[in-house]
CSV table of C-alpha atoms and ligand atoms in Angstrom, one decimal:
chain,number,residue,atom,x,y,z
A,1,UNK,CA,273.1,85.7,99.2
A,2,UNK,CA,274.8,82.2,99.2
A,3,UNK,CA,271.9,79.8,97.8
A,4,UNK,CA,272.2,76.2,98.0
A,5,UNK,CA,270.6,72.7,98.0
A,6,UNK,CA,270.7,72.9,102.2
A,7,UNK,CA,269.0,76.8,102.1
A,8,UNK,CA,266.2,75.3,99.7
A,9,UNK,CA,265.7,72.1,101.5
A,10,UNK,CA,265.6,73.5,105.1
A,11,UNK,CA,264.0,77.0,103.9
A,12,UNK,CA,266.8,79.0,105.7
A,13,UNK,CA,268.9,82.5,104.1
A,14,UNK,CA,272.3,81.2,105.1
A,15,UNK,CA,273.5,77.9,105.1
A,16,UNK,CA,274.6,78.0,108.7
A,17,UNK,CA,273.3,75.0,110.7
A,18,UNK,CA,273.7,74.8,114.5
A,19,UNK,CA,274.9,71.5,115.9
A,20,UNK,CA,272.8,69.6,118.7
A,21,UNK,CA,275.1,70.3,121.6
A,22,UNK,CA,274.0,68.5,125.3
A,23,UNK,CA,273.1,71.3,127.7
A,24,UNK,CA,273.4,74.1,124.9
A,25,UNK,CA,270.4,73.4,122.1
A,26,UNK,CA,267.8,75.0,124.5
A,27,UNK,CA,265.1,77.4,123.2
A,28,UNK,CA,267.0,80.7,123.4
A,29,UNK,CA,269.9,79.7,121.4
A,30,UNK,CA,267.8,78.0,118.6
A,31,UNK,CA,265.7,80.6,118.1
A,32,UNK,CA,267.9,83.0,118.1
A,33,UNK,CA,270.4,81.3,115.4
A,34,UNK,CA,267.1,80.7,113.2
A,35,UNK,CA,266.1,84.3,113.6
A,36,UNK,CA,269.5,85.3,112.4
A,37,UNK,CA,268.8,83.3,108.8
A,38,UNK,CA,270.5,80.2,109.9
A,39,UNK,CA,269.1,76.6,111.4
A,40,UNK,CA,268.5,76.9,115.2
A,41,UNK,CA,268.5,73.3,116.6
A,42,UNK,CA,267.3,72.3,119.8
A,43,UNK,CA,269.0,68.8,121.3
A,44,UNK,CA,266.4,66.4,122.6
A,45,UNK,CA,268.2,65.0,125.3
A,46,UNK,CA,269.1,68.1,126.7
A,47,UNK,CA,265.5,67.9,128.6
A,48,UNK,CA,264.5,65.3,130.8
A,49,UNK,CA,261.3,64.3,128.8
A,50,UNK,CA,259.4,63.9,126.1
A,51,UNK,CA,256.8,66.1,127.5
A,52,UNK,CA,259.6,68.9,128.6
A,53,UNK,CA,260.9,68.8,124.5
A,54,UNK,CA,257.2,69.6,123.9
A,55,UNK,CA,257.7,72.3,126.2
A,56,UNK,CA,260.7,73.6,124.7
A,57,UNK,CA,259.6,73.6,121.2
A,58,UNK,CA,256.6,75.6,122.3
A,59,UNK,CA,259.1,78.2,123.7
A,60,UNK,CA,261.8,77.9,120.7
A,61,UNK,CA,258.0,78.6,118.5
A,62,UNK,CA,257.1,81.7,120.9
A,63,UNK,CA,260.7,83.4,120.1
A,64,UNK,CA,260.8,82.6,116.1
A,65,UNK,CA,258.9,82.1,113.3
A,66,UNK,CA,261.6,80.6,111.3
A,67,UNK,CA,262.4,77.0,110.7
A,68,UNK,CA,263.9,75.1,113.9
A,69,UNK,CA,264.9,71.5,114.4
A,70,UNK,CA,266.1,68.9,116.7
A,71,UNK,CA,268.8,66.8,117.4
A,72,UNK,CA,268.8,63.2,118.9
A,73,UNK,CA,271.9,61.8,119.7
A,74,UNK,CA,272.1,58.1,119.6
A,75,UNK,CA,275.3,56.8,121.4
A,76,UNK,CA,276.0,55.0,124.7
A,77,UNK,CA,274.7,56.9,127.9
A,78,UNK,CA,274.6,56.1,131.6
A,79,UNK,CA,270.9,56.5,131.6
A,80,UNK,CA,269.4,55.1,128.3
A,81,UNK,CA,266.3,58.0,126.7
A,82,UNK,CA,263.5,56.9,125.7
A,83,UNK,CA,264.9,57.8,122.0
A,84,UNK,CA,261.0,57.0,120.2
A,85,UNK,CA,259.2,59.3,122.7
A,86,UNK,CA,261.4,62.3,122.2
A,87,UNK,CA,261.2,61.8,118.5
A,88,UNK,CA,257.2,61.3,118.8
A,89,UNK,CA,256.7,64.4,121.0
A,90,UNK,CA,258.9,66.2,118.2
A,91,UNK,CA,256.8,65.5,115.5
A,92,UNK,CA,253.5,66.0,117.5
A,93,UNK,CA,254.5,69.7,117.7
A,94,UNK,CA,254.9,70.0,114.3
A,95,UNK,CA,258.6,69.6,113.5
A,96,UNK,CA,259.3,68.6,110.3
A,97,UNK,CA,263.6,68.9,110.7
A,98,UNK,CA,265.5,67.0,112.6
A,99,UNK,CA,269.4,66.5,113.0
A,100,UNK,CA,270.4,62.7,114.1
A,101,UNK,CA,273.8,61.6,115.2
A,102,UNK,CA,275.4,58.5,116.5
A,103,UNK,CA,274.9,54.4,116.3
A,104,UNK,CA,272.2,52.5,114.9
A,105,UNK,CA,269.7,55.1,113.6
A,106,UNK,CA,267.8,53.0,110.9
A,107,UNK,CA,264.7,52.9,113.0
A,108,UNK,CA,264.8,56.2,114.1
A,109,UNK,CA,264.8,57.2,110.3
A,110,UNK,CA,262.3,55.1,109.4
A,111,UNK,CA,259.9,56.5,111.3
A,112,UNK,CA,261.0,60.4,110.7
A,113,UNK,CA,261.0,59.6,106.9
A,114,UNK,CA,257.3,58.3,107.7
A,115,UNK,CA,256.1,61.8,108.9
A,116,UNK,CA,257.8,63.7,106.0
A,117,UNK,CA,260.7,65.3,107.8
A,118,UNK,CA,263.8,66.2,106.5
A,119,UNK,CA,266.7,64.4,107.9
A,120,UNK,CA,270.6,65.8,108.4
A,121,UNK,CA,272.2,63.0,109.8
A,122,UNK,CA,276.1,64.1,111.4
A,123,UNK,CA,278.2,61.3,109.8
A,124,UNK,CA,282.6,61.2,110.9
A,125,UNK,CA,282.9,58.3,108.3
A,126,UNK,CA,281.8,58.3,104.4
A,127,UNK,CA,281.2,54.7,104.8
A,128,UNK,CA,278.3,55.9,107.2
A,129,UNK,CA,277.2,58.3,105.5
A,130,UNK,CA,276.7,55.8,102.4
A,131,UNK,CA,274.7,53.9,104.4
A,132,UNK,CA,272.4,56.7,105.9
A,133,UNK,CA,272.3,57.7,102.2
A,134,UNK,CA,270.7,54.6,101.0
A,135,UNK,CA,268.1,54.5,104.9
A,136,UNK,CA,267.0,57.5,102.9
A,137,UNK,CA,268.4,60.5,104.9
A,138,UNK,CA,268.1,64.5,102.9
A,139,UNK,CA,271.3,66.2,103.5
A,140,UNK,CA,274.9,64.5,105.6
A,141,UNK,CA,276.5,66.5,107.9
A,142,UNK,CA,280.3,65.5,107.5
A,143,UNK,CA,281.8,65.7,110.9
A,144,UNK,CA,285.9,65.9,110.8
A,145,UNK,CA,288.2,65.1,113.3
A,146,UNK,CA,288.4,68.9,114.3
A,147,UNK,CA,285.4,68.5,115.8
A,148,UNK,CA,283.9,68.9,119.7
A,149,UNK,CA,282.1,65.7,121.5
A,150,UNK,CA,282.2,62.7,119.1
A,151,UNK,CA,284.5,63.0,116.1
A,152,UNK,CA,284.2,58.7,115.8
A,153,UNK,CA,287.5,56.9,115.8
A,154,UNK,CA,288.7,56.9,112.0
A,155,UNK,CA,290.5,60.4,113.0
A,156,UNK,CA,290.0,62.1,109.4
A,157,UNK,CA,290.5,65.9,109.1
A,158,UNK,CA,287.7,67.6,107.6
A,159,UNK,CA,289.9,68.5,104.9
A,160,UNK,CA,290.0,64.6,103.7
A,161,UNK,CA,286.8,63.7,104.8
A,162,UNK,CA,285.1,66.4,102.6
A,163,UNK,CA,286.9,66.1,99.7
A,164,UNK,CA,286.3,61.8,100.5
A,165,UNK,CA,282.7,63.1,100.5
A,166,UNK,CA,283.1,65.1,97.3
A,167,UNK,CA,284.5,62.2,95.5
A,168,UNK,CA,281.4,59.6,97.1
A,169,UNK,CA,278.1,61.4,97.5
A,170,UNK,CA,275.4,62.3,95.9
A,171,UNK,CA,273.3,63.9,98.3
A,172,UNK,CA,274.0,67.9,99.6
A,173,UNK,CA,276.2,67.7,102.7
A,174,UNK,CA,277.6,70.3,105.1
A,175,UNK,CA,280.9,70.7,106.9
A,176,UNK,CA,280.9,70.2,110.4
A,177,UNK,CA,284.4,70.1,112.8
A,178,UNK,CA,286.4,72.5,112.3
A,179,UNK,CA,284.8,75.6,111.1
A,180,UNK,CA,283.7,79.0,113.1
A,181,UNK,CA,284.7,81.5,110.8
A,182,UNK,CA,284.2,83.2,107.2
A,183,UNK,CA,287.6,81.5,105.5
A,184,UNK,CA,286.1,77.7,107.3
A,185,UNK,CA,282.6,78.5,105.3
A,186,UNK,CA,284.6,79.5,102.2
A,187,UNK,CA,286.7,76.8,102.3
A,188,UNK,CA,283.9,74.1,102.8
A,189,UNK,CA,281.8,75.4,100.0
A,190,UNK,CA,285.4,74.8,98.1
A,191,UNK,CA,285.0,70.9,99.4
A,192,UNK,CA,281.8,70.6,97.9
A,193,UNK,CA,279.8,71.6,100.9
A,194,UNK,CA,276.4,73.3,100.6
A,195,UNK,CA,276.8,74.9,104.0
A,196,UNK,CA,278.4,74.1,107.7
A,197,UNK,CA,277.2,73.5,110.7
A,198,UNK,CA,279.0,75.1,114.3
A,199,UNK,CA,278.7,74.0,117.3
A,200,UNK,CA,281.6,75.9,119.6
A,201,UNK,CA,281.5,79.1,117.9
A,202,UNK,CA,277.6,78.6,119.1
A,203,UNK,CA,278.4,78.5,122.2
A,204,UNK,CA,280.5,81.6,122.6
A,205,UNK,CA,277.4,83.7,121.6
A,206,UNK,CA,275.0,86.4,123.8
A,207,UNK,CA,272.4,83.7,123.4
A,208,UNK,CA,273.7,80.7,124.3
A,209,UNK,CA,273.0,79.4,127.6
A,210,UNK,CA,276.2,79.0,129.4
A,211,UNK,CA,277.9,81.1,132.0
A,212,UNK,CA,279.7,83.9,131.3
A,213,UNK,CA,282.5,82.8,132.6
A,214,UNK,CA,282.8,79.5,130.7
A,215,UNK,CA,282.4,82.0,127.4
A,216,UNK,CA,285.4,84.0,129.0
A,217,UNK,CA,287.3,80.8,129.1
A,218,UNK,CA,286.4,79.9,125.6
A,219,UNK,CA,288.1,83.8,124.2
A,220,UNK,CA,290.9,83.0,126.5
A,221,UNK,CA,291.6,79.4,125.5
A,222,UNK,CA,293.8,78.2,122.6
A,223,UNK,CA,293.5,75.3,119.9
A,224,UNK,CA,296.1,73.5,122.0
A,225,UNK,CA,293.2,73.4,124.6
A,226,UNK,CA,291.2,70.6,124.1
A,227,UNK,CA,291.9,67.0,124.7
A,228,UNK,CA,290.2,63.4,123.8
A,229,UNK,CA,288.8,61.2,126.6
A,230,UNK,CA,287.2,57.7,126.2
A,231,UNK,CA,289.4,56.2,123.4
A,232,UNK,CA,290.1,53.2,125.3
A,233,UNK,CA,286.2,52.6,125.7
A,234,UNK,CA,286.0,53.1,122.0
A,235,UNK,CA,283.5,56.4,122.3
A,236,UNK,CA,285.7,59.3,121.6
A,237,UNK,CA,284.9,62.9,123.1
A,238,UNK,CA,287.0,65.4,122.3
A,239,UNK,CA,286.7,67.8,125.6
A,240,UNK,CA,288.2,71.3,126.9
A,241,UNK,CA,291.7,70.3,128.9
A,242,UNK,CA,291.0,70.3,132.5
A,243,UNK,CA,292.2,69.1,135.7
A,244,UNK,CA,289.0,66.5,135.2
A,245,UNK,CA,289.9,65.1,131.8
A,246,UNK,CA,293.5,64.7,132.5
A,247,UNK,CA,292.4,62.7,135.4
A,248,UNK,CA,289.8,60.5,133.2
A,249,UNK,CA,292.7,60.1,130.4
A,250,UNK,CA,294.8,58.8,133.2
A,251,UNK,CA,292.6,56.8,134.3
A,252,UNK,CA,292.1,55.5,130.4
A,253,UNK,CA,296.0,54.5,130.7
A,254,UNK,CA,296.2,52.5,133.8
A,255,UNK,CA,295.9,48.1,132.3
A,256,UNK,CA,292.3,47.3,132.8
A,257,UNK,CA,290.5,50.3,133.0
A,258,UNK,CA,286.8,50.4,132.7
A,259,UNK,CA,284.2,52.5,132.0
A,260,UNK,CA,282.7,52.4,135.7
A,261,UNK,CA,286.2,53.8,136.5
A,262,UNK,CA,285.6,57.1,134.8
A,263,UNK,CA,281.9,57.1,135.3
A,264,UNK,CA,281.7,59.5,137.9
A,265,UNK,CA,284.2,62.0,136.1
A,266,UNK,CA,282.5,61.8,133.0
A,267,UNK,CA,278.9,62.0,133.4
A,268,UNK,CA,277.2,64.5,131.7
A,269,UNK,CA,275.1,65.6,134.9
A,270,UNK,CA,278.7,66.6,136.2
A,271,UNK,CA,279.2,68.5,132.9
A,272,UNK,CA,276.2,70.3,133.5
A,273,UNK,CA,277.4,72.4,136.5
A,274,UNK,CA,280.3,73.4,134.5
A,275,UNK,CA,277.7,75.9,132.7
A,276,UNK,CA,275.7,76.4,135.4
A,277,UNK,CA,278.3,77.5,138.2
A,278,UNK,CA,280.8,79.0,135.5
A,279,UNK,CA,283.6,76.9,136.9
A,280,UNK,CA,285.2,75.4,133.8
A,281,UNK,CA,287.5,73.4,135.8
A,282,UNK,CA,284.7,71.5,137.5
A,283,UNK,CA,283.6,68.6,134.7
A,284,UNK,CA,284.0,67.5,131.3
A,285,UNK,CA,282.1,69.7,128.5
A,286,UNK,CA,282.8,69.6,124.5
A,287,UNK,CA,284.7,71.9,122.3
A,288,UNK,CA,286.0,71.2,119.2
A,289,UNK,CA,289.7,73.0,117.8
A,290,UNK,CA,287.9,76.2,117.0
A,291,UNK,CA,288.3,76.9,120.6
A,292,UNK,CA,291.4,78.6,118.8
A,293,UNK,CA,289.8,81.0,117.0
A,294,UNK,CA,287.0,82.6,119.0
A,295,UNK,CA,287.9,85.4,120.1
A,296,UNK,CA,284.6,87.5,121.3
A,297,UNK,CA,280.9,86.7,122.0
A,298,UNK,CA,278.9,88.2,119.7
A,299,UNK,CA,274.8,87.8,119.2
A,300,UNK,CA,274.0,85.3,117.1
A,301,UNK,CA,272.9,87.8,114.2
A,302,UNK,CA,276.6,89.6,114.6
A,303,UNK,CA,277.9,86.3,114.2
A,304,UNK,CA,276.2,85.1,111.1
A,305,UNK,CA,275.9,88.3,109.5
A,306,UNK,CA,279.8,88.7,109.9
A,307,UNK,CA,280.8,84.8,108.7
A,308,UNK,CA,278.0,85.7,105.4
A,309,UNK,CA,279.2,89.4,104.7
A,310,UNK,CA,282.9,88.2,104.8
A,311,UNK,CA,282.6,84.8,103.1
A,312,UNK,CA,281.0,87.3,100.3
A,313,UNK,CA,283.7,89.4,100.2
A,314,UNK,CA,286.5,86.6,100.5
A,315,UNK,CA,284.9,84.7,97.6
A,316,UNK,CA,284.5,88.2,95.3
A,317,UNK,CA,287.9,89.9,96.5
A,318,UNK,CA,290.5,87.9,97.6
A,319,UNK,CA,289.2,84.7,95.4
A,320,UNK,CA,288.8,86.8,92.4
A,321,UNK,CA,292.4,88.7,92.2
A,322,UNK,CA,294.0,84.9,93.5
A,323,UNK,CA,292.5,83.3,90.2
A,324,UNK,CA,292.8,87.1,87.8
A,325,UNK,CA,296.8,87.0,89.2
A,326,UNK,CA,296.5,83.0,87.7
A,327,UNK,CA,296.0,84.4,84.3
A,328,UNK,CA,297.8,87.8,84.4
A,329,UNK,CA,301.0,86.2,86.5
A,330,UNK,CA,301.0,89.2,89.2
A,331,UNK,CA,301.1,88.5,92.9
A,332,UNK,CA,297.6,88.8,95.2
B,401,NAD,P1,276.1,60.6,130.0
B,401,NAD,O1,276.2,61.3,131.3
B,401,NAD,O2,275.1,59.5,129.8
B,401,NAD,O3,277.6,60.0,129.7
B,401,NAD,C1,278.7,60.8,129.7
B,401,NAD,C2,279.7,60.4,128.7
B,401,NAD,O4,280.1,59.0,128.8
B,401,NAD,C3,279.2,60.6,127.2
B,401,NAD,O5,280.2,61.0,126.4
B,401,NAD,C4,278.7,59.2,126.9
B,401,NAD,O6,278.7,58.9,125.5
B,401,NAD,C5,279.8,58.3,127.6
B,401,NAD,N1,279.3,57.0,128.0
B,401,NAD,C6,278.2,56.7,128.7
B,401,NAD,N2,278.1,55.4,128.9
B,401,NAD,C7,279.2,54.8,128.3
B,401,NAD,C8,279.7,53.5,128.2
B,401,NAD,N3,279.0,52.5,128.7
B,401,NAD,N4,280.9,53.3,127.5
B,401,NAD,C9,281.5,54.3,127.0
B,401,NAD,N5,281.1,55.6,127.1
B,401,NAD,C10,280.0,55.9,127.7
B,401,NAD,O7,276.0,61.6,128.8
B,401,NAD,P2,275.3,63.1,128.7
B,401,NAD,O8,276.4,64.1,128.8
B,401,NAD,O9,274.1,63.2,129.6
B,401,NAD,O10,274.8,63.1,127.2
B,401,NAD,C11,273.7,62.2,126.8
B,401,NAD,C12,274.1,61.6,125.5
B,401,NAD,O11,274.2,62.7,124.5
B,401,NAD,C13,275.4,60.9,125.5
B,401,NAD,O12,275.3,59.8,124.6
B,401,NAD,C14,276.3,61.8,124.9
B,401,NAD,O13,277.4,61.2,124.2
B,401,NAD,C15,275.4,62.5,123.9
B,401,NAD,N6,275.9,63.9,123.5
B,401,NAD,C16,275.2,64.5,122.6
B,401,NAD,C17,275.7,65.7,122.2
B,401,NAD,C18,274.9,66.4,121.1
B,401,NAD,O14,275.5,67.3,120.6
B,401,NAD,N7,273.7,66.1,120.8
B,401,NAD,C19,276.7,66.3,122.8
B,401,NAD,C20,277.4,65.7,123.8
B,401,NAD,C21,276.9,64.4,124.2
């Protein structure tokens, strides 16, 4: 058993957090992530309203007893959510956890701190994550530049930014970007982590929502697969390399560019149909560098039970003869 500050605050066995992924966080995947010991979370703007995230949390509640939560997301969209409402709803139907993410969450804080919930707020900067520190967050998810979606525009490996975070914080923080394995786990719990949080290696699982064939696409792909859109527009996504985000990125280049220019390519209702048809040529959806090193699609109680039994066995075998071999001068 690992046992942290992040299993004790958000009553989980393993300190394996989910990430809020658009299109992904529905009720099957949460549930089953938080059945497997880890924290399911269900993103909010993945439904189309308030009252349908009520519906969802009913469903996530019918498939697990175990602690859930839910993500909001707070960075520019073409269709602005009504942010308050989905937090409301949330809390009406009892959630108590909630993941935040993105620009400007003071007030959105504010009013979660209000109702007693505990707060994991995804940071890609250790200046932010001072700040959501001191608005009174419980536990910073540091999010490197490895990362699917939004990785900010600082560009800091998690290897920095979690040693940075080491050096800076004093709340518990996990490791998010980068990690979908036993030896990323290990090695964040090195950086000071207190657990991680996966999103890709999420969505490569029985459970998760997406078509097969995009999950065939995923074992397939390499970490020289993915690609960053919207850095001209100051709103990074790192996104799987297709014919559509090499269009948008060239798009990005030519003098003058705008957003309305890409709009079309980009929007997330286009993304959508990528998981629904299985084409993964067909719009843009996230995945972060671990697209390199997913190689099957497990359940999600294979996957965690795997990444825990092997981080044990990495930190009592391998770990142990590394630092014996220290004192006694043999090679491990
Ligand atoms: P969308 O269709 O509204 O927008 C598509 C993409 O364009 C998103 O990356 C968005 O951030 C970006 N965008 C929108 N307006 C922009 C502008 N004026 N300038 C620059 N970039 C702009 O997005 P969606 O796919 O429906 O997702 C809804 C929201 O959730 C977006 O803010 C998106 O970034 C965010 N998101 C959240 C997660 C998560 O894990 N919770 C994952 C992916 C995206």
């Amino acid at each position: 058993m690992i046992v942290t500050p992040v299993t004790k605050l958000l009553n989980i066995r393993v300190p394996i957090v989910q990430g809020g992924m658009q299109w992904v966080g529905v009720p099957s995947l949460a549930a089953a992530v938080s059945e497997a010991g880890g924290l399911g979370i269900l993103t909010a703007l993945t439904q189309p309203s308030p009252d349908a995230l009520r519906k969802a949390i009913r469903e996530t509640r019918s498939k697990t007893d175990k602690p859930f939560g839910v993500n909001i997301t707070l960075l520019p969209t073409i269709n602005p959510p009504d942010y308050q409402g989905f937090a409301r709803a949330a809390v009406a139907e009892g959630v108590r956890i909630f993941e935040t993410a993105g620009n400007n969450p003071k007030e959105l804080i504010a009013y979660l701190k209000s109702e007693g919930c505990v707060i994991l707020h995804k940071c890609t900067t250790i200046r932010h994550a001072k700040s959501a520190e001191k608005l009174g967050v419980d536990i910073l998810s540091i999010d490197g530049f490895e990362c699917g979606g939004h990785p900010g525009e600082e560009d800091v490996t998690g290897l920095v930014l979690l040693a940075r975070a080491a050096q800076e914080l004093k709340l518990p923080y996990i490791a998010s970007g980068g990690i979908a394995d036993s030896r990323g786990f290990v090695a964040a719990l090195a950086l000071g982590a207190s657990g991680i949080n996966m999103g890709t290696r999420f969505m490569c699982t029985v459970e998760s929502p997406i078509h097969e064939k995009v999950k065939e696409r995923i074992v397939d792909s390499t970490e020289l697969d993915t690609i960053h859109i919207l850095r001209t527009m100051h709103n990074t996504a790192r996104v799987f390399k297709n014919k559509v985000s090499k269009e948008v990125v060239a798009i990005e280049r030519r003098p003058g560019s705008k957003f309305d220019d890409v709009r079309e390519l980009v929007s997330g209702v286009r993304g959508r149909q990528v998981y629904e048809r299985g084409d993964p040529e067909y719009g843009i959806w996230s995945v972060g560098l671990t697209i390199g090193l997913i190689h099957d699609i497990p359940t999600c109680e294979e996957l965690v039970g795997r990444i825990e039994r092997e981080a044990e066995e990495l930190m009592n075998d391998r770990l142990k003869i590394l630092s014996s071999s220290t004192t006694t001068g043999t090679r491990a």
